[in-house]
XYZ file of C-alpha atoms in Angstrom:
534
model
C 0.000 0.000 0.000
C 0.783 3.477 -0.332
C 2.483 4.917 2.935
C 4.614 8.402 1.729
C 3.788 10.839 -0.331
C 5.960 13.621 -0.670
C 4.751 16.430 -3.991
C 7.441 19.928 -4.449
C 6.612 22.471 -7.188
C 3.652 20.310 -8.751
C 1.005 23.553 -9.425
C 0.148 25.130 -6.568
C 2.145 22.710 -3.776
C 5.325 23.916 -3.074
C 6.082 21.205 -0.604
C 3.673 18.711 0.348
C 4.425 15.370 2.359
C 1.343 13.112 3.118
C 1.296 9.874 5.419
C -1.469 7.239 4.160
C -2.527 4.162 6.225
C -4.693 1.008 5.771
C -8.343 1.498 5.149
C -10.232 3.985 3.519
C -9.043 7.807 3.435
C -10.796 10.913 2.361
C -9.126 13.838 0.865
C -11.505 17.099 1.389
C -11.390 20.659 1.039
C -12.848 23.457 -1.043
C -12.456 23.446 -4.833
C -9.659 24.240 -6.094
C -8.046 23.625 -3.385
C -5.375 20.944 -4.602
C -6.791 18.123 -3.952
C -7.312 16.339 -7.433
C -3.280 17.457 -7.866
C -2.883 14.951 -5.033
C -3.764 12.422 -7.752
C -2.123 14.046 -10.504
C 1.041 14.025 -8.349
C 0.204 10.063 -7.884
C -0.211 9.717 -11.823
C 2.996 10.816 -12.285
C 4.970 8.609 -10.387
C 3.243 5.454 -11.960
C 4.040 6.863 -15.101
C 1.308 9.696 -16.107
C 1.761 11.443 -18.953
C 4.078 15.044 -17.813
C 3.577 18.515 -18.950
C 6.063 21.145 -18.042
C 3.128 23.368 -17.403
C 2.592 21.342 -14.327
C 5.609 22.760 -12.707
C 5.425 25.642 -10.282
C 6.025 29.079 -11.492
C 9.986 30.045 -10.893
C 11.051 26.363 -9.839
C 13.235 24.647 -12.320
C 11.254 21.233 -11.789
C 8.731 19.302 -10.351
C 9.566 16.329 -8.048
C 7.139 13.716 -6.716
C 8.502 10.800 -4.457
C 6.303 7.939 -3.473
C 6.648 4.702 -0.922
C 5.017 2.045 -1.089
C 4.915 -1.283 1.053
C 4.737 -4.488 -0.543
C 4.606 -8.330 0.404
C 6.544 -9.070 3.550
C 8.658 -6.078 4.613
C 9.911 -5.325 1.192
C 9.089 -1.255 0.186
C 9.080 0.414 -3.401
C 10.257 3.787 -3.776
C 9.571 5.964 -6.805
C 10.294 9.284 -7.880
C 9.208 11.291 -11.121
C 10.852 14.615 -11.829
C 9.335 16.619 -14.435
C 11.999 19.463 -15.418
C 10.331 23.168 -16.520
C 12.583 22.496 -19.692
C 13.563 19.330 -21.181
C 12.315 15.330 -20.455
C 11.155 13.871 -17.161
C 12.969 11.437 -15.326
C 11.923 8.554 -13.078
C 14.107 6.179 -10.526
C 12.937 3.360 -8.709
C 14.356 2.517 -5.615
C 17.263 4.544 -6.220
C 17.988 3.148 -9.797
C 17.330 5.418 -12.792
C 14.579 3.642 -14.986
C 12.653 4.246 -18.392
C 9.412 6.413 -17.568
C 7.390 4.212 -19.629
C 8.280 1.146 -17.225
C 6.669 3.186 -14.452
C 3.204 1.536 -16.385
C 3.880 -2.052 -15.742
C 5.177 -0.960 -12.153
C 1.766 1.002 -11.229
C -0.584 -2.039 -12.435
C 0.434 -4.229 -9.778
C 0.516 -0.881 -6.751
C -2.301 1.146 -7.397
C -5.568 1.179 -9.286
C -6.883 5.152 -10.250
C -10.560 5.471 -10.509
C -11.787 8.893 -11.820
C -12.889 11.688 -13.626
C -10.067 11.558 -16.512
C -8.008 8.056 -14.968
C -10.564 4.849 -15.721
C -8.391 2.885 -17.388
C -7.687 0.285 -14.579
C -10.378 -2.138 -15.740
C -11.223 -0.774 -19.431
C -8.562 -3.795 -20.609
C -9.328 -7.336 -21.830
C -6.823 -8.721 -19.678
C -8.306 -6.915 -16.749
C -11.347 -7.849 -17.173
C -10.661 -11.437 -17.848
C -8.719 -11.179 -14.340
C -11.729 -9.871 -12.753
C -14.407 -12.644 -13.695
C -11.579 -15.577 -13.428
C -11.131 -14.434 -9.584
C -14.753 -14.255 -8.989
C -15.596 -17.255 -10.783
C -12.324 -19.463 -9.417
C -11.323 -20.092 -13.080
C -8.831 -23.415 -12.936
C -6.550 -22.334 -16.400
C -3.574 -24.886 -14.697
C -4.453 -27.284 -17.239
C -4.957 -25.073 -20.229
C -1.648 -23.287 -19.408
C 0.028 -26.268 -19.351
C -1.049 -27.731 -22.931
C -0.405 -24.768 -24.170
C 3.181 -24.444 -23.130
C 4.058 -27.984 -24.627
C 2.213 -27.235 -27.439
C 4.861 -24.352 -27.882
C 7.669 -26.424 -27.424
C 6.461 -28.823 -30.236
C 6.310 -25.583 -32.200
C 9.768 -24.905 -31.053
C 10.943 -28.113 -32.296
C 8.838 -28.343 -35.598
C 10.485 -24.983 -36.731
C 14.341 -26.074 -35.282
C 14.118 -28.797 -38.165
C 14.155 -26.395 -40.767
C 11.092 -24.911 -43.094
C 8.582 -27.514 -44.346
C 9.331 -31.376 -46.025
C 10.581 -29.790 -49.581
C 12.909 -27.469 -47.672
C 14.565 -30.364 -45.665
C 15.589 -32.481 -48.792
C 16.837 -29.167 -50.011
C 19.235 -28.648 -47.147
C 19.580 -32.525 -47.395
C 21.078 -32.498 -50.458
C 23.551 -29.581 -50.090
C 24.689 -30.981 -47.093
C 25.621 -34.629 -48.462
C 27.269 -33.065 -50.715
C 29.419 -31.365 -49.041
C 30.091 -33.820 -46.513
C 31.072 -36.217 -49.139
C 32.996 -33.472 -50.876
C 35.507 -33.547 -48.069
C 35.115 -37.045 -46.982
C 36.346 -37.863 -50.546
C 39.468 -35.768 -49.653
C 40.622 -38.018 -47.086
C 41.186 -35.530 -44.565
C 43.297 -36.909 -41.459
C 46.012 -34.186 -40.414
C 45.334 -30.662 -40.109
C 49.118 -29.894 -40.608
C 48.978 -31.953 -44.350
C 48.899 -28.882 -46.181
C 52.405 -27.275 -44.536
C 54.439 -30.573 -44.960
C 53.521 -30.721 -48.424
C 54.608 -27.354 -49.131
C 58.219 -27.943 -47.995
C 58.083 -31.480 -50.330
C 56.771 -29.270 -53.121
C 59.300 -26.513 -52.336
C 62.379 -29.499 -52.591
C 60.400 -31.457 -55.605
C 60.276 -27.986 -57.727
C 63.991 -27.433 -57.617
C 65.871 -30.824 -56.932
C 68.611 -29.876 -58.841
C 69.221 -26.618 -56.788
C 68.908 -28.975 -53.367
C 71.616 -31.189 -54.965
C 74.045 -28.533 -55.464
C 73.588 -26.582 -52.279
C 73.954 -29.802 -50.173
C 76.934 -30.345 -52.411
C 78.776 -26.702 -51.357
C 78.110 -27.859 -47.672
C 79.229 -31.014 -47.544
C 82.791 -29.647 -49.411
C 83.183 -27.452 -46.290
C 82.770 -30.409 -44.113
C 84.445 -32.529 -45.463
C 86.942 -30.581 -47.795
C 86.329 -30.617 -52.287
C 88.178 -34.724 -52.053
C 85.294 -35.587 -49.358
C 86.011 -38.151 -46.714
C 89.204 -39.146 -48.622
C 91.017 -35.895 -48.956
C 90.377 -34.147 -46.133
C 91.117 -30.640 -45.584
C 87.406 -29.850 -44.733
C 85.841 -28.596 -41.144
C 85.462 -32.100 -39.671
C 89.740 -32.715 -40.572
C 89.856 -29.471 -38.960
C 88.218 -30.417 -35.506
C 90.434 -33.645 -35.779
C 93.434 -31.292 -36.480
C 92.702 -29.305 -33.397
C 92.168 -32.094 -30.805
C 95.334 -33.656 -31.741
C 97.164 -30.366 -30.619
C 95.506 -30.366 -27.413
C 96.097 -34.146 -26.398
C 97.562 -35.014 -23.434
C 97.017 -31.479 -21.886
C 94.471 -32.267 -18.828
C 93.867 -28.334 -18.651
C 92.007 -28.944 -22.037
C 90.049 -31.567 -21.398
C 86.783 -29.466 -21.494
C 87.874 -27.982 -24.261
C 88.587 -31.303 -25.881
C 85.004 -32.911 -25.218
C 83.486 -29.993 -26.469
C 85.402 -30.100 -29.870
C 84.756 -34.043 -29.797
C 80.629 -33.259 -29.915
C 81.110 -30.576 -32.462
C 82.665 -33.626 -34.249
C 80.088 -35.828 -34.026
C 77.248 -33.297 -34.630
C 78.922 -32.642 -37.795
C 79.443 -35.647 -38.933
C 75.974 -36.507 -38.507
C 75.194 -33.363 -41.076
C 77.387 -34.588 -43.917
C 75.884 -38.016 -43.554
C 72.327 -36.567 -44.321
C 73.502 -33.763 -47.005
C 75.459 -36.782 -48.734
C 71.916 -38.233 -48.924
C 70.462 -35.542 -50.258
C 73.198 -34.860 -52.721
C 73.296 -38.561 -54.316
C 69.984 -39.917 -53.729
C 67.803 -36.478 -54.766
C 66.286 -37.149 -58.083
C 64.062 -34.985 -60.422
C 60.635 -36.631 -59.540
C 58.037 -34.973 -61.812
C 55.167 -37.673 -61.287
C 55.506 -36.975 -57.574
C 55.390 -33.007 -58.045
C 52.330 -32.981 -59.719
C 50.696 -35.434 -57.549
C 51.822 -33.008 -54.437
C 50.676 -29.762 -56.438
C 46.848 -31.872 -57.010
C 46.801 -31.997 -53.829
C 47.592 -28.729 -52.803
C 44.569 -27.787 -55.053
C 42.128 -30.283 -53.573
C 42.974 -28.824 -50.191
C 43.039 -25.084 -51.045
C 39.126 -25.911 -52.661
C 38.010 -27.075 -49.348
C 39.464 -24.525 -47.205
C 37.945 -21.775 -49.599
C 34.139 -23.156 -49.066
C 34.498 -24.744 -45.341
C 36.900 -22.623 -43.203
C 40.045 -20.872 -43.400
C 42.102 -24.081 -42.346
C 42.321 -27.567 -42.458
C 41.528 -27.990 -38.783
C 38.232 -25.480 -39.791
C 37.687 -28.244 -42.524
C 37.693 -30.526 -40.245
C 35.087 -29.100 -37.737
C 33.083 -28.417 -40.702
C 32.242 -31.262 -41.540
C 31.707 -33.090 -38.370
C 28.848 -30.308 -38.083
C 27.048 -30.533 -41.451
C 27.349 -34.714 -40.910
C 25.816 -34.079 -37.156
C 23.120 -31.744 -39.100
C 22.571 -34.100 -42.068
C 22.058 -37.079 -39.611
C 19.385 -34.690 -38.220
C 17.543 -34.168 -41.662
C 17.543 -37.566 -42.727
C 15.673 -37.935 -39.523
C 13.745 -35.177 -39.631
C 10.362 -37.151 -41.917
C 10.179 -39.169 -38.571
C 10.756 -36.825 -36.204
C 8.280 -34.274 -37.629
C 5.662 -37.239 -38.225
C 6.244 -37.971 -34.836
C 5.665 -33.963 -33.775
C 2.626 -33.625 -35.627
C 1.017 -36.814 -34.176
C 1.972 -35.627 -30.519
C 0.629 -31.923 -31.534
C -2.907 -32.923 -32.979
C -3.501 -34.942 -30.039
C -2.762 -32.194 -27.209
C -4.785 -29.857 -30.022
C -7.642 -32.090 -28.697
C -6.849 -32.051 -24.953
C -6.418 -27.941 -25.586
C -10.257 -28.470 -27.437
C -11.696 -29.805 -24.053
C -9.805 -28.145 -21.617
C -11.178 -24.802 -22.959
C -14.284 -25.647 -23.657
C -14.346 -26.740 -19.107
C -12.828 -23.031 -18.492
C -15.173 -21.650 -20.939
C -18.275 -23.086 -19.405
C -16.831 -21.905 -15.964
C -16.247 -18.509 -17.226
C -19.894 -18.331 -18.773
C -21.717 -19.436 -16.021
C -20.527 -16.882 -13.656
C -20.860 -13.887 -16.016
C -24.329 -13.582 -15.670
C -24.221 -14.224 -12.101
C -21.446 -11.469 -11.758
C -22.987 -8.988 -14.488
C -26.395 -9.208 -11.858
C -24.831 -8.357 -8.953
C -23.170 -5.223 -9.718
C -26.176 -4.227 -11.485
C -27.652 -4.556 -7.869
C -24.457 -2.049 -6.908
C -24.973 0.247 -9.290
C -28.456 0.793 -8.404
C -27.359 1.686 -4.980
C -24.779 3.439 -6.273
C -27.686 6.510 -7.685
C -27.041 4.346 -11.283
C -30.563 2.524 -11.287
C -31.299 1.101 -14.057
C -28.084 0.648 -15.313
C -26.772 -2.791 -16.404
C -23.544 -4.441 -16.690
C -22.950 -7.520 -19.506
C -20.041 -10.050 -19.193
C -19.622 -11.316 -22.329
C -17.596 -14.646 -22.876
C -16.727 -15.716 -26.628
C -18.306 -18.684 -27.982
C -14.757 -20.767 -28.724
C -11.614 -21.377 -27.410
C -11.386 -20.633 -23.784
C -14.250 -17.981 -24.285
C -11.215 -15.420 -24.903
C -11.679 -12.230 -25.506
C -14.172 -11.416 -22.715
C -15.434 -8.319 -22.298
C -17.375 -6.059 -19.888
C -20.226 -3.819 -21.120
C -22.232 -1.397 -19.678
C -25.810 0.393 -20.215
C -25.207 3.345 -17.967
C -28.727 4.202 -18.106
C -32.004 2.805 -19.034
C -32.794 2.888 -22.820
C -28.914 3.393 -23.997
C -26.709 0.819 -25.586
C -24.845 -1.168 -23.840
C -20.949 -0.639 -25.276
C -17.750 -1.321 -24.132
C -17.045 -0.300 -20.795
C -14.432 2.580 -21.694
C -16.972 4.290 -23.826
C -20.495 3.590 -22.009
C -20.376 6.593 -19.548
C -18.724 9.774 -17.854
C -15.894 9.986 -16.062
C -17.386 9.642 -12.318
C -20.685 7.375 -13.880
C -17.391 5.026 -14.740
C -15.502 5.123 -11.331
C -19.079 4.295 -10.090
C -19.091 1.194 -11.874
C -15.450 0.186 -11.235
C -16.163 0.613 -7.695
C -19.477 -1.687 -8.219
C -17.072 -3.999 -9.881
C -14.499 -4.353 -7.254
C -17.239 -4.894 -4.654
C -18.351 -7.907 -6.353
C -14.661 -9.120 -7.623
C -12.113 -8.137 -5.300
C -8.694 -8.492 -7.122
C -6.582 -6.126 -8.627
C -3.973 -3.913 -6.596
C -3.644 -3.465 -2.693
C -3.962 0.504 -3.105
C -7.568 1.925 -5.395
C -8.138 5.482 -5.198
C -11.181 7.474 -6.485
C -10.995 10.948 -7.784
C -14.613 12.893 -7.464
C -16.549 9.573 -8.161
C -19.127 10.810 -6.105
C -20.121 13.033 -9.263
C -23.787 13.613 -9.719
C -24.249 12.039 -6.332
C -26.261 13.272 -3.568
C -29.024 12.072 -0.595
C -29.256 8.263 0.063
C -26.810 7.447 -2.480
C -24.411 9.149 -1.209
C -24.552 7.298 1.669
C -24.567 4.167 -0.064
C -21.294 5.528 -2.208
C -19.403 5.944 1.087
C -20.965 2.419 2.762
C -19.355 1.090 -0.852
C -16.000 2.859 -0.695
C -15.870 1.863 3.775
C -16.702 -2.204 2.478
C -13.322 -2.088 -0.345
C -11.543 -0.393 2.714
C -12.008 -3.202 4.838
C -9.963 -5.442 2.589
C -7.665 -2.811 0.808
C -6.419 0.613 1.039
C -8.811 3.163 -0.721
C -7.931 7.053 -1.145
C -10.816 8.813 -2.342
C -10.994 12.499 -3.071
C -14.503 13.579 -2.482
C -16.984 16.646 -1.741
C -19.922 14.634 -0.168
C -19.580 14.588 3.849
C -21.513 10.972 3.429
C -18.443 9.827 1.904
C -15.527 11.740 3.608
C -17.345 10.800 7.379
C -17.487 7.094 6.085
C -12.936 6.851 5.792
C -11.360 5.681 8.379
C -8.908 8.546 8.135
C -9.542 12.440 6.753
C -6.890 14.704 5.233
C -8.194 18.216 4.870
C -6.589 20.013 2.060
C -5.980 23.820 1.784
C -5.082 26.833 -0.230
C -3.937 29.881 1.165
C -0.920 32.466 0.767
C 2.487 32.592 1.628
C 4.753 35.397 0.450
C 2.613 36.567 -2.144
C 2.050 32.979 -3.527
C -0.356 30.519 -3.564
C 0.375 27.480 -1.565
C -1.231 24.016 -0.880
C -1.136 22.522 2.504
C -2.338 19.325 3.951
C -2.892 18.282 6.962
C -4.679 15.297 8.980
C -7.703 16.246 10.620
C -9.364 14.688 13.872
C -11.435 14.900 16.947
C -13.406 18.675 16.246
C -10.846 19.896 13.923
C -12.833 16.679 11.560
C -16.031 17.591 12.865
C -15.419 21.393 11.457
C -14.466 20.077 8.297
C -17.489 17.668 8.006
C -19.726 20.803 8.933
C -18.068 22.805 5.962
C -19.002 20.399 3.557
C -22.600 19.942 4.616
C -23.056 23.684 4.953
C -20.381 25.401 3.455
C -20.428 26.839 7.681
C -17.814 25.363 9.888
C -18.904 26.903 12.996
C -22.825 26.163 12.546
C -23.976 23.943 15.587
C -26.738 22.359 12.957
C -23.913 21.618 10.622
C -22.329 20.028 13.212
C -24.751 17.947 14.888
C -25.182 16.595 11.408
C -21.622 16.236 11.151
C -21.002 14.624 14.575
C -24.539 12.151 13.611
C -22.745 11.233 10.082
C -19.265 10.127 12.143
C -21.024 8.417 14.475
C -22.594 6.128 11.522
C -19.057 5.828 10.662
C -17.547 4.875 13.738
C -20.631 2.377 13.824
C -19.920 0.899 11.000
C -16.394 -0.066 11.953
């Protein structure tokens, strides 16, 4: 429920905080006074549409902060600012946040019933709420068919278009996978050994001769034979340092360089005499090259991409050549829950249309006693499916059509029948208030509008800005709003009002005289009902 209200620069307030409990709550004073900016201030903070006229004259912006308490100990705090210049802002509980999300946030805190706000219940899905609470609508079932039903859905589109789109994919797939299976693909390094081969395969005869050069300087132009190369060099060396222990370090070192070498000239002696021209082998290497440069141009920009390539399209092949089963299978399971969906909305439907008329008669009986006699509220369910889209209609008076309720009456003749609603179906947000829906009202049914508003009190918290002293003397609680001046300027105040100070303000409103002992014996006789009542 609401608890704080805090309003600065909105219109006339300059600084306003109000304190709101359980029950019901009457805002009063003279016209003009402020009160309906009470509600405009609440409007805004659930998301209202702002004007930058609404800001006080010489402030920079508006600001309106609200608290609310919610399940448990948990509170909401919002807070609209609505700059002179510029866009408004909005932050709840301390976190800046879109404007527009203040909508979602307001349906499920407070409920505005009025003269220009009567959009609470005006929706399908509100309504549908409404009669489904009343009526103890069971849609477990139904919501439950209808989520595997998506998921069949889900899975119907995952295997790709319809039957003739499949074999489509089907076929460019096999293809592909047999494209590269047909290369043989087994090492993702393939492609960089045979470069090297084809590097030494293009230009044999320039290997020869450069392992040639190098194996003169190892082993000098004779070879092994003559000597005079590196290695007879080495030996040369050692020899001079035999028998010399302070070079024995020196010795093994020059005995591994020895054998290193040697190991060299044995390998460029095979390339030099065993390295033939191979043509047959070149152009076998160079094929390949090709096939493997094709497949990393359409599948991935290396072998080991290849490779993963077409694992996948084999993976989603094996899944197409499925699919004709697997959708068969789908559409079997599908038809069937169609028919379970069939019967279990046909049950909620039947619920839902049995209590409409039920419902629809006894808030007509509330709207007669709420000065609407004669006027007539319709429920209407659709004939299929679940009975979706319902819809509430109302004749606001006798001989008129009976239309949609956001276009079947006036502002308050509307709050009137939201307020006969919510007496029938309680639902809907912990916190309703009611701007001037005591329009048009007057004698007994007044009296009967503020025995209505006192009953919602009892189970939520109702604000309800009002002129009738039937209504206000009904609330559990009475905030008496004023207008006065205050350096030269208009300013709203607010201010609880109890014991005589209520009794005065009750008098006003019956008499327009605060001080007139028949006013107040009135006034004193209408709080006594109230306290009564409680």
């Amino acid at each position: 429920m609401l608890t704080d209200l805090r309003v600065r620069d909105l219109g006339v307030i300059e600084d306003l905080s109000l304190s709101f409990g359980a029950g019901m709550t009457a805002l009063t004073g003279e016209t003009g006074a402020g009160k309906t900016l009470v509600v405009e201030a609440l409007q805004l903070v659930l998301g209202g549409r702002a004007n930058p006229s609404m800001v006080r004259a010489g402030a920079s912006e508006a600001v309106v902060e609200a608290r609310f308490e919610v399940e448990g100990d948990e509170e909401v705090v919002i807070i609209r600012s609505v700059p002179a210049e510029g866009r408004s802002r909005a932050w709840v509980n301390g976190r800046m946040t879109a404007v527009n999300a203040l909508g979602e946030i307001a349906a499920e805190l407070v409920e505005i019933h009025g003269q220009h706000e009567h959009h609470a219940l005006t929706g399908e899905r509100a309504q549908r709420r409404v009669l489904d609470t009343y009526a103890g609508t069971d849609l477990t079932e139904v919501r439950s068919i209808r989520s595997l039903l998506r998921e069949i859905d889900d899975a119907l589109n995952d295997l790709g278009g319809d039957q003739q789109q499949r074999a489509r994919d089907a076929d460019v797939l096999r293809y592909q996978v047999d494209e590269i299976a047909a290369a043989g693909l087994s090492d993702a390094d393939e492609d960089g050994a045979l470069r090297v081969e084809e590097e030494r395969l293009a230009d044999a005869s320039a290997y020869r001769e450069a392992a040639t050069s190098a194996l003169e300087v190892l082993e000098g132009a004779g070879g092994e034979t003559e000597g005079g190369g590196v290695l007879d060099q080495l030996a040369q060396a050692a020899v001079m340092l035999a028998g010399r222990s302070g070079f024995d370090e020196v010795r093994g070192q020059l005995d591994a360089a020895a054998i290193d070498l040697t190991d060299a000239a044995h390998a460029l002696r095979e390339v030099a005499q065993g390295w033939e021209d191979d043509p047959v082998r070149l152009a076998a290497v160079q094929d390949r090259r090709r096939v493997l440069s094709e497949l990393r141009r359409k599948y991935g920009e290396d072998l080991a991409a290849v490779m993963v390539f077409a694992k996948d399209a084999a993976t989603r092949l094996q899944v197409l050549d499925d699919a004709e089963g697997t959708a068969a299978r789908l559409e079997a399971e599908r038809a069937g829950l169609l028919e379970q969906l069939a019967e279990a909305e046909a049950v909620v439907r039947q619920t839902r249309a049995d209590a409409a008329n039920t419902f629809a008669g006894l808030v007509g009986g509330q709207l007669a006693d709420l000065a609407m006699a004669g006027a007539r509220l319709e429920v209407r369910v659709a004939s299929a499916g679940a009975g979706d889209p319902i819809e509430f209609a109302l004749g606001a008076n006798i001989g008129e059509a009976v239309l949609p309720l956001a276009k079947a009456a006036s502002g308050g003749e509307l709050a009137r029948a939201m307020l006969a609603i919510r007496l029938v179906g309680l639902g809907g947000p912990q916190t309703m208030v009611f701007d001037e829906v005591d329009a048009g009202v007057g004698g007994a049914a007044a009296l009967a509008l503020g025995r209505a508003l006192a009953a919602v009190g009892q189970d939520r918290q109702v604000l309800v800005v009002t002129h009738l002293a039937q209504v206000a003397a009904r609330a559990g609680h009475q905030i008496g709003v004023h207008k006065g001046e205050a350096g030269q300027r208009t300013v709203t105040t607010a201010a609880v009002v109890t014991g005589e100070d209520r009794v005065a303000e009750i008098s006003r409103m019956l008499s327009g005289h605060p001080d007139s002992d028949v006013a107040r014996a009135h006034a004193r006789e209408l709080l006594a009902g109230e306290a009564r009542l409680f």
